[in-house]
Short mmCIF file of C-alpha atoms in Angstrom, two decimals:
data_model
loop_
_atom_site.label_atom_id
_atom_site.label_comp_id
_atom_site.label_asym_id
_atom_site.label_seq_id
_atom_site.Cartn_x
_atom_site.Cartn_y
_atom_site.Cartn_z
CA MET M 1 16.26 -18.02 -0.39
CA ARG M 2 16.03 -19.85 -3.49
CA HIS M 3 13.70 -22.81 -2.53
CA GLY M 4 10.07 -23.58 -1.93
CA LYS M 5 8.56 -25.63 0.76
CA ARG M 6 6.57 -28.07 -1.39
CA TRP M 7 9.47 -30.67 -0.81
CA ILE M 8 9.39 -34.48 -0.73
CA ALA M 9 10.43 -36.19 2.47
CA ALA M 10 14.23 -36.37 3.16
CA ALA M 11 14.21 -39.97 4.12
CA ALA M 12 12.55 -41.01 0.89
CA VAL M 13 15.20 -38.92 -1.24
CA LEU M 14 18.11 -40.18 0.72
CA ALA M 15 16.85 -43.73 -0.01
CA ALA M 16 16.32 -43.15 -3.64
CA LEU M 17 19.78 -41.74 -3.72
CA ALA M 18 21.33 -44.90 -2.25
CA ALA M 19 19.10 -47.16 -4.31
CA THR M 20 20.09 -45.57 -7.72
CA GLY M 21 23.74 -45.09 -6.80
CA CYS M 22 25.28 -41.69 -6.18
CA SER M 23 28.42 -40.86 -8.08
CA GLY M 24 27.32 -42.80 -11.03
CA SER M 25 26.51 -46.39 -11.88
CA GLY M 26 26.40 -48.75 -14.75
CA GLY M 27 23.05 -50.54 -15.39
CA GLY M 28 22.67 -54.10 -16.57
CA ASP M 29 21.99 -53.12 -20.04
CA GLY M 30 25.25 -51.14 -20.48
CA LYS M 31 23.73 -47.82 -19.68
CA VAL M 32 25.12 -45.21 -17.45
CA THR M 33 23.18 -43.92 -14.86
CA LEU M 34 23.76 -40.40 -13.49
CA SER M 35 21.98 -38.90 -10.60
CA TYR M 36 20.94 -35.15 -10.65
CA ALA M 37 20.16 -33.48 -7.43
CA THR M 38 18.16 -30.34 -7.05
CA TRP M 39 16.23 -28.65 -4.16
CA SER M 40 13.26 -27.13 -6.02
CA ASP M 41 10.19 -29.33 -6.29
CA ASP M 42 8.55 -26.56 -8.43
CA GLN M 43 11.53 -26.90 -11.03
CA LYS M 44 11.37 -30.63 -10.98
CA PRO M 45 9.23 -31.12 -14.14
CA ALA M 46 11.39 -28.87 -16.01
CA MET M 47 14.52 -30.61 -14.93
CA GLU M 48 13.02 -34.00 -16.01
CA ALA M 49 12.30 -32.57 -19.33
CA ILE M 50 15.92 -31.32 -19.74
CA ALA M 51 17.06 -35.00 -18.64
CA GLU M 52 14.82 -36.57 -21.21
CA ALA M 53 15.82 -34.34 -23.97
CA PHE M 54 19.60 -35.18 -23.11
CA GLU M 55 18.81 -38.93 -22.97
CA ASP M 56 17.21 -38.56 -26.74
CA LYS M 57 20.58 -37.40 -27.76
CA HIS M 58 22.59 -39.83 -25.54
CA PRO M 59 20.65 -43.01 -25.26
CA ASN M 60 23.48 -44.83 -23.36
CA ILE M 61 22.92 -42.60 -20.51
CA ASP M 62 20.04 -42.28 -17.96
CA VAL M 63 19.82 -39.31 -15.95
CA GLN M 64 17.91 -39.32 -12.71
CA VAL M 65 16.40 -36.15 -11.19
CA GLN M 66 16.08 -36.08 -7.61
CA VAL M 67 14.82 -33.37 -5.30
CA LEU M 68 16.16 -32.82 -2.06
CA PRO M 69 14.64 -30.88 0.85
CA TRP M 70 16.40 -27.61 2.08
CA PRO M 71 18.40 -27.70 4.08
CA GLU M 72 19.11 -31.34 4.10
CA TYR M 73 20.29 -30.62 0.37
CA TRP M 74 23.50 -28.99 1.65
CA SER M 75 24.09 -31.44 4.67
CA THR M 76 23.63 -34.36 2.17
CA LEU M 77 25.89 -32.78 -0.36
CA GLN M 78 28.53 -32.04 2.07
CA VAL M 79 28.65 -35.65 3.65
CA GLY M 80 28.36 -37.19 0.14
CA ALA M 81 31.23 -35.15 -1.08
CA ALA M 82 33.44 -36.27 1.87
CA GLY M 83 32.24 -39.75 1.74
CA ARG M 84 32.49 -40.23 -1.94
CA THR M 85 28.38 -40.79 -2.27
CA ALA M 86 27.63 -37.41 -3.59
CA PRO M 87 25.06 -37.13 -6.57
CA ASP M 88 26.89 -36.89 -9.95
CA ALA M 89 25.46 -33.56 -10.99
CA PHE M 90 23.96 -30.96 -8.81
CA TRP M 91 22.82 -27.31 -8.28
CA MET M 92 25.42 -25.19 -6.73
CA LEU M 93 24.97 -21.61 -5.18
CA ALA M 94 27.85 -18.85 -5.29
CA ASP M 95 28.16 -18.71 -1.38
CA GLN M 96 28.61 -22.47 -1.23
CA PHE M 97 30.85 -22.65 -4.10
CA PRO M 98 34.46 -21.66 -2.71
CA ALA M 99 34.29 -24.42 -0.15
CA TYR M 100 33.47 -27.15 -2.65
CA ALA M 101 36.06 -25.84 -5.32
CA GLU M 102 38.89 -25.21 -2.89
CA GLY M 103 38.27 -28.71 -1.63
CA LYS M 104 38.45 -30.18 -5.12
CA GLN M 105 35.20 -31.73 -4.90
CA LEU M 106 33.86 -30.18 -8.27
CA LEU M 107 34.43 -31.80 -11.58
CA ASP M 108 36.68 -29.68 -13.73
CA ILE M 109 35.03 -29.31 -17.04
CA THR M 110 37.16 -26.93 -18.62
CA ASP M 111 38.63 -28.95 -21.42
CA ALA M 112 35.17 -30.49 -22.19
CA VAL M 113 33.82 -26.93 -22.76
CA LYS M 114 36.47 -25.96 -25.01
CA ALA M 115 36.04 -29.42 -26.96
CA ALA M 116 32.32 -28.85 -27.37
CA GLY M 117 32.85 -25.18 -28.64
CA VAL M 118 30.67 -23.54 -26.03
CA ASP M 119 30.52 -19.67 -26.24
CA LEU M 120 30.97 -18.50 -22.77
CA ALA M 121 29.86 -14.99 -23.92
CA ALA M 122 26.34 -16.55 -24.18
CA TYR M 123 26.11 -16.29 -20.34
CA PRO M 124 25.80 -13.37 -17.95
CA LYS M 125 29.34 -12.35 -17.11
CA ALA M 126 28.43 -11.29 -13.50
CA VAL M 127 27.03 -14.71 -12.95
CA LEU M 128 30.06 -16.50 -14.71
CA ASP M 129 32.47 -14.47 -12.58
CA LEU M 130 30.75 -15.87 -9.27
CA TYR M 131 32.05 -19.11 -10.19
CA ASP M 132 35.49 -18.25 -11.54
CA VAL M 133 38.35 -20.05 -9.89
CA ASP M 134 41.82 -19.36 -11.80
CA GLY M 135 40.07 -19.49 -15.18
CA LYS M 136 38.80 -23.06 -14.56
CA LEU M 137 35.16 -24.09 -15.12
CA TYR M 138 33.44 -26.25 -12.62
CA GLY M 139 30.23 -25.87 -14.22
CA LEU M 140 27.85 -23.44 -16.45
CA PRO M 141 25.00 -21.29 -15.05
CA LYS M 142 21.48 -22.65 -15.70
CA ASP M 143 19.82 -19.59 -14.69
CA PHE M 144 20.18 -15.94 -13.27
CA ASP M 145 17.92 -14.02 -11.03
CA THR M 146 17.31 -10.33 -10.22
CA ASN M 147 14.90 -8.80 -7.65
CA GLY M 148 11.81 -6.65 -7.76
CA ILE M 149 8.82 -5.62 -5.81
CA TRP M 150 6.17 -8.47 -5.72
CA PHE M 151 2.90 -6.62 -4.65
CA ASN M 152 -0.81 -7.43 -4.08
CA LYS M 153 -2.85 -5.37 -6.68
CA ALA M 154 -6.14 -6.17 -4.53
CA LEU M 155 -4.68 -4.88 -1.20
CA PHE M 156 -3.19 -1.84 -2.93
CA ASP M 157 -6.56 -0.84 -4.52
CA LYS M 158 -8.48 -1.68 -1.24
CA ALA M 159 -5.82 0.84 0.63
CA GLY M 160 -6.26 3.49 -2.10
CA VAL M 161 -2.51 3.27 -2.64
CA ALA M 162 -0.92 3.65 -6.25
CA TYR M 163 0.98 0.85 -7.48
CA PRO M 164 4.93 0.88 -7.16
CA ASP M 165 6.61 1.82 -10.43
CA ASP M 166 10.23 2.76 -11.48
CA THR M 167 10.05 6.15 -10.03
CA TRP M 168 9.87 4.71 -6.29
CA THR M 169 12.20 5.76 -3.57
CA TRP M 170 12.72 4.14 -0.14
CA ASP M 171 10.40 7.12 1.26
CA ASP M 172 7.53 5.89 -1.37
CA ALA M 173 7.89 2.29 -0.13
CA ARG M 174 7.81 3.42 3.51
CA ALA M 175 4.82 5.48 2.94
CA ALA M 176 2.89 2.80 1.03
CA ALA M 177 3.73 0.15 3.58
CA ARG M 178 2.10 2.31 6.35
CA LYS M 179 -1.02 2.92 4.47
CA LEU M 180 -1.23 -0.85 3.62
CA THR M 181 -0.62 -2.05 7.14
CA ASN M 182 -4.12 -2.93 8.56
CA PRO M 183 -3.55 -4.71 12.17
CA ALA M 184 -7.25 -5.45 12.36
CA ALA M 185 -7.35 -7.44 9.08
CA GLY M 186 -3.96 -9.01 9.86
CA VAL M 187 -2.21 -7.19 7.06
CA TRP M 188 1.12 -5.92 6.81
CA GLY M 189 2.45 -3.51 4.32
CA ILE M 190 5.71 -5.36 3.74
CA ALA M 191 7.56 -8.57 4.72
CA ALA M 192 11.00 -7.54 5.93
CA PRO M 193 12.90 -10.93 6.83
CA ILE M 194 16.81 -11.06 7.19
CA ASP M 195 17.10 -11.67 3.60
CA ARG M 196 20.57 -10.75 1.95
CA GLN M 197 19.95 -11.56 -1.61
CA GLY M 198 16.31 -10.17 -1.96
CA GLY M 199 16.53 -7.66 0.90
CA TYR M 200 19.37 -5.77 2.68
CA TYR M 201 22.22 -6.48 0.19
CA ASN M 202 20.33 -4.56 -2.19
CA SER M 203 19.34 -1.54 -0.05
CA ILE M 204 23.25 -1.37 0.97
CA TYR M 205 24.16 -0.80 -2.62
CA GLN M 206 21.26 1.29 -3.36
CA ALA M 207 22.52 3.55 -0.52
CA GLY M 208 25.97 3.54 -2.13
CA GLY M 209 27.49 0.93 0.33
CA LYS M 210 29.32 -2.39 -0.15
CA VAL M 211 29.24 -5.68 1.66
CA ILE M 212 32.75 -6.58 0.89
CA GLY M 213 35.10 -3.56 0.09
CA ASP M 214 37.77 -3.23 -2.71
CA ASP M 215 40.35 -4.34 0.05
CA GLY M 216 38.69 -7.57 0.22
CA LYS M 217 37.53 -7.13 3.86
CA ALA M 218 33.95 -6.50 5.21
CA ALA M 219 32.56 -3.17 4.58
CA ILE M 220 29.00 -3.57 6.12
CA ASP M 221 29.73 -1.05 9.00
CA SER M 222 30.12 1.85 6.68
CA PRO M 223 27.50 4.82 6.87
CA GLU M 224 26.07 3.89 3.66
CA ALA M 225 25.76 0.37 4.47
CA VAL M 226 24.29 0.89 8.00
CA SER M 227 21.53 3.19 6.13
CA GLY M 228 20.76 0.14 3.85
CA LEU M 229 20.41 -2.28 7.07
CA GLN M 230 18.24 0.75 8.86
CA PHE M 231 15.73 0.61 6.08
CA TRP M 232 14.63 -2.83 6.95
CA ALA M 233 15.08 -2.48 10.81
CA GLN M 234 12.85 0.54 10.92
CA LEU M 235 10.12 -1.15 8.90
CA HIS M 236 9.94 -3.59 11.98
CA ALA M 237 10.26 -0.46 14.49
CA ASP M 238 7.17 0.96 12.77
CA GLY M 239 5.36 -2.38 12.82
CA LEU M 240 4.95 -2.56 9.20
CA SER M 241 6.20 -5.96 8.88
CA PRO M 242 5.39 -9.49 10.61
CA THR M 243 8.02 -10.06 13.34
CA LEU M 244 10.84 -12.31 12.63
CA LYS M 245 9.23 -14.96 14.74
CA GLN M 246 6.14 -14.94 12.31
CA LEU M 247 8.41 -14.80 9.30
CA SER M 248 10.31 -17.66 10.83
CA ASP M 249 7.13 -19.62 11.39
CA THR M 250 5.67 -19.00 7.95
CA GLU M 251 8.26 -17.86 5.18
CA ALA M 252 7.63 -14.56 3.64
CA VAL M 253 6.73 -15.71 0.15
CA GLN M 254 3.89 -17.72 1.73
CA MET M 255 2.64 -14.96 3.72
CA PHE M 256 2.48 -12.94 0.52
CA MET M 257 0.58 -15.75 -1.17
CA ASP M 258 -1.82 -15.83 1.85
CA GLN M 259 -2.44 -12.26 1.21
CA LYS M 260 -1.19 -11.11 4.68
CA VAL M 261 1.54 -9.00 3.36
CA ALA M 262 1.02 -6.37 0.49
CA MET M 263 4.75 -6.22 -0.72
CA TYR M 264 7.55 -8.62 -0.76
CA PHE M 265 11.04 -7.60 -2.16
CA SER M 266 12.43 -10.68 -3.65
CA GLY M 267 13.65 -12.71 -6.90
CA SER M 268 12.66 -13.64 -10.15
CA PHE M 269 12.69 -17.09 -9.27
CA TRP M 270 9.33 -16.90 -7.37
CA ALA M 271 7.48 -16.15 -10.45
CA GLN M 272 6.53 -19.90 -11.29
CA ARG M 273 5.13 -20.54 -7.76
CA LEU M 274 3.26 -17.33 -7.60
CA TYR M 275 1.69 -17.95 -11.23
CA GLY M 276 0.60 -21.51 -10.22
CA ASP M 277 -1.80 -19.97 -7.56
CA GLN M 278 -4.74 -19.27 -9.95
CA ALA M 279 -6.74 -17.52 -7.14
CA LEU M 280 -3.79 -15.02 -6.49
CA ARG M 281 -2.54 -14.63 -10.03
CA PRO M 282 -4.68 -11.83 -11.12
CA ASN M 283 -3.67 -9.86 -7.95
CA VAL M 284 0.12 -10.30 -8.28
CA GLY M 285 2.11 -7.12 -9.52
CA VAL M 286 5.89 -6.69 -10.23
CA ALA M 287 7.86 -3.60 -10.26
CA PRO M 288 11.44 -2.50 -9.87
CA LEU M 289 12.97 -2.27 -6.56
CA PRO M 290 12.92 1.47 -5.00
CA LYS M 291 16.01 3.53 -5.13
CA ALA M 292 17.97 5.45 -2.79
CA LYS M 293 21.15 7.23 -3.89
CA GLN M 294 21.15 4.69 -6.84
CA ARG M 295 19.30 1.91 -8.21
CA ALA M 296 20.75 -1.53 -7.59
CA THR M 297 19.64 -5.26 -7.34
CA MET M 298 21.73 -8.32 -6.80
CA ILE M 299 22.23 -10.74 -9.69
CA SER M 300 23.17 -14.37 -9.07
CA GLY M 301 22.41 -17.77 -10.62
CA ILE M 302 22.44 -21.50 -10.04
CA LEU M 303 25.55 -23.46 -11.45
CA ASN M 304 25.14 -26.86 -12.83
CA ALA M 305 28.12 -28.53 -11.38
CA GLY M 306 29.38 -32.06 -11.01
CA TYR M 307 31.12 -34.33 -8.52
CA ALA M 308 34.83 -34.64 -8.94
CA GLY M 309 34.46 -38.45 -7.68
CA THR M 310 31.96 -39.38 -10.26
CA LYS M 311 32.50 -42.79 -11.94
CA HIS M 312 31.52 -41.20 -15.29
CA PRO M 313 33.40 -37.89 -15.80
CA LYS M 314 33.03 -37.77 -19.55
CA GLU M 315 29.26 -38.57 -19.59
CA LEU M 316 28.87 -36.14 -16.53
CA ALA M 317 30.51 -33.37 -18.45
CA GLU M 318 28.46 -33.82 -21.58
CA PHE M 319 25.25 -33.50 -19.27
CA LEU M 320 26.47 -30.49 -17.37
CA ILE M 321 26.98 -28.59 -20.79
CA PHE M 322 23.70 -29.70 -22.03
CA ALA M 323 21.84 -28.91 -19.18
CA SER M 324 23.18 -25.44 -19.11
CA GLY M 325 22.95 -24.99 -22.97
CA LYS M 326 20.36 -23.51 -25.51
CA ASP M 327 17.94 -26.41 -25.78
CA ALA M 328 17.76 -26.53 -21.99
CA ALA M 329 17.34 -23.05 -21.65
CA VAL M 330 14.46 -23.09 -23.98
CA ILE M 331 12.90 -25.88 -21.97
CA GLN M 332 13.18 -23.89 -18.70
CA ALA M 333 11.96 -20.87 -20.22
CA LYS M 334 8.67 -22.27 -21.56
CA SER M 335 7.98 -24.07 -18.22
CA GLY M 336 8.26 -20.76 -16.47
CA ALA M 337 10.65 -22.39 -14.22
CA VAL M 338 13.38 -19.68 -13.94
CA LEU M 339 15.02 -17.04 -15.96
CA PRO M 340 17.36 -18.95 -18.14
CA ALA M 341 21.07 -17.85 -18.27
CA TYR M 342 21.65 -18.50 -21.94
CA GLN M 343 21.49 -15.50 -24.07
CA ASP M 344 18.33 -14.72 -26.12
CA THR M 345 16.29 -17.36 -24.40
CA GLN M 346 14.52 -15.26 -21.84
CA GLN M 347 11.57 -14.33 -23.97
CA GLY M 348 10.07 -17.70 -23.67
CA TRP M 349 10.03 -17.31 -19.73
CA LEU M 350 8.20 -13.88 -20.18
CA ASP M 351 5.67 -15.49 -22.45
CA ALA M 352 4.98 -18.31 -20.29
CA MET M 353 3.46 -16.01 -17.56
CA PRO M 354 2.14 -13.20 -19.64
CA GLU M 355 -0.03 -11.74 -16.90
CA PHE M 356 2.96 -10.69 -14.96
CA ASN M 357 5.36 -7.78 -15.90
CA LEU M 358 8.38 -9.98 -15.71
CA LYS M 359 10.35 -7.75 -17.92
CA VAL M 360 11.24 -5.89 -14.68
CA PHE M 361 13.64 -8.63 -13.91
CA VAL M 362 15.24 -8.61 -17.13
CA ASP M 363 15.81 -5.10 -17.43
CA ALA M 364 17.27 -5.13 -13.79
CA VAL M 365 20.29 -6.63 -15.38
CA ASP M 366 21.34 -3.07 -16.47
CA TYR M 367 21.84 -1.92 -12.68
CA SER M 368 22.51 -5.39 -11.20
CA VAL M 369 25.46 -6.01 -8.72
CA PRO M 370 27.03 -9.40 -8.49
CA LEU M 371 26.31 -11.25 -5.15
CA PRO M 372 29.17 -10.36 -2.78
CA ILE M 373 31.35 -13.48 -2.40
CA ALA M 374 34.62 -13.82 -0.42
CA GLY M 375 36.29 -16.41 1.49
CA ASP M 376 34.18 -18.92 3.17
CA ALA M 377 30.98 -17.00 2.24
CA ALA M 378 28.83 -19.65 3.42
CA LYS M 379 30.05 -19.49 6.92
CA TRP M 380 29.85 -15.70 7.27
CA THR M 381 26.51 -15.28 5.76
CA GLY M 382 25.31 -17.82 8.10
CA LEU M 383 25.97 -15.46 10.85
CA GLU M 384 23.69 -12.74 9.69
CA THR M 385 20.66 -13.62 11.90
CA GLN M 386 22.82 -13.89 14.88
CA TYR M 387 24.24 -10.28 14.56
CA LEU M 388 21.50 -8.47 12.41
CA GLY M 389 18.49 -10.15 14.35
CA PRO M 390 19.04 -7.88 17.32
CA ALA M 391 18.70 -4.69 14.86
CA TRP M 392 15.46 -6.20 13.24
CA GLU M 393 13.99 -6.78 16.56
CA GLY M 394 14.74 -3.32 18.01
CA LYS M 395 17.23 -4.73 20.66
CA GLN M 396 20.11 -2.89 19.21
CA ASN M 397 20.66 -0.10 16.55
CA ALA M 398 21.59 -0.77 13.16
CA ALA M 399 25.18 0.79 13.40
CA GLU M 400 25.99 -1.24 16.57
CA ALA M 401 24.67 -4.57 14.68
CA ALA M 402 26.76 -3.66 11.56
CA ARG M 403 29.89 -3.09 13.66
CA ALA M 404 29.55 -6.50 15.50
CA TYR M 405 28.80 -8.22 12.13
CA ASN M 406 31.63 -6.62 10.16
CA THR M 407 33.97 -7.82 12.82
CA ALA M 408 32.53 -11.44 12.69
CA ILE M 409 32.81 -11.47 9.00
CA ASN M 410 36.38 -10.09 9.06
CA GLU M 411 37.35 -12.86 11.55
CA VAL M 412 35.92 -15.60 9.21
CA LEU M 413 37.79 -13.99 6.24
CA ALA M 414 41.07 -13.90 8.11
CA LYS M 415 41.01 -17.54 8.52
#
């Protein structure tokens, strides 16, 4: 998922939030203080630079960036929204969005966006659509992400395996993983966690399947979808990936950074973290995801959203628009933080990490699929490990796991 492990302590953050005053506060000097909650310590410098740039244009507003650990971020946001102590501004994900929007906990900035003359065509439509509720805007995208193959050049060279490229199929990926796996050296060919955004959602669509059908019901039990799930389950069955237990103890991206796995299928959002490891950097390669019946990758993005209960809705709306605008996008890009959502600002991100072939992620937009969202998405996606884990662990075949999960998803959707 979209978070790192270099987090500050939850207690310290919560104390800071309480001290600075969530939901806006007024300073003794007449300044308005807005809190801005995020979950990525990697992106904190860029977010602080954006806050400073906004403050330069709005000297009466002080924006305080705070990083909350994952998953405490979501529990804190949920409790804060219910208790009217939520941060003013915060990051929002598509699968969490419906619950907050339907609960009227997000600030409607539709009128402010129109008044500011924001051109919505400047943002990827697929990402905007993820956050569309009856034509109302509850924020604007700050970034977007697609997926590719992160691979270790040194491990490929040592095993005598050609680097992945845009001709790769699932069979090529499996064959390479088999050659790259070296139990004696403690190296696996690939990391295969239960990862919907970077993993099995992509393979389901590559096989011609869907997660949610056109009728709004789960479709994860179709033959095509089962094929996409089986791709990952088979990697475990063949011993080409660390076990789920091992991937639980150490996240997949860290195992990749520790050079324990040769390939990791995941998002553009890891680029800054991988680039920051100077010893690993020369060995990192990027390639498009392999294809099956077709090429496909998930596309999603973080929304800069605001709390409906803020004491300063006008100032908050101004900040949200700025934080997802062109100036902020340029700051994000140059820092290497993430792929900015605002049009024609992506080149700065590519230039920030020239050793990586990051254009792979930009080109992937052409065959991208919006992250599947329906009903209480956070609830049914939260069941994935319970229902898919047995297939990944070889205790159940993929078809049986898919049928059980499909039923569980539909039960959530029916409510």
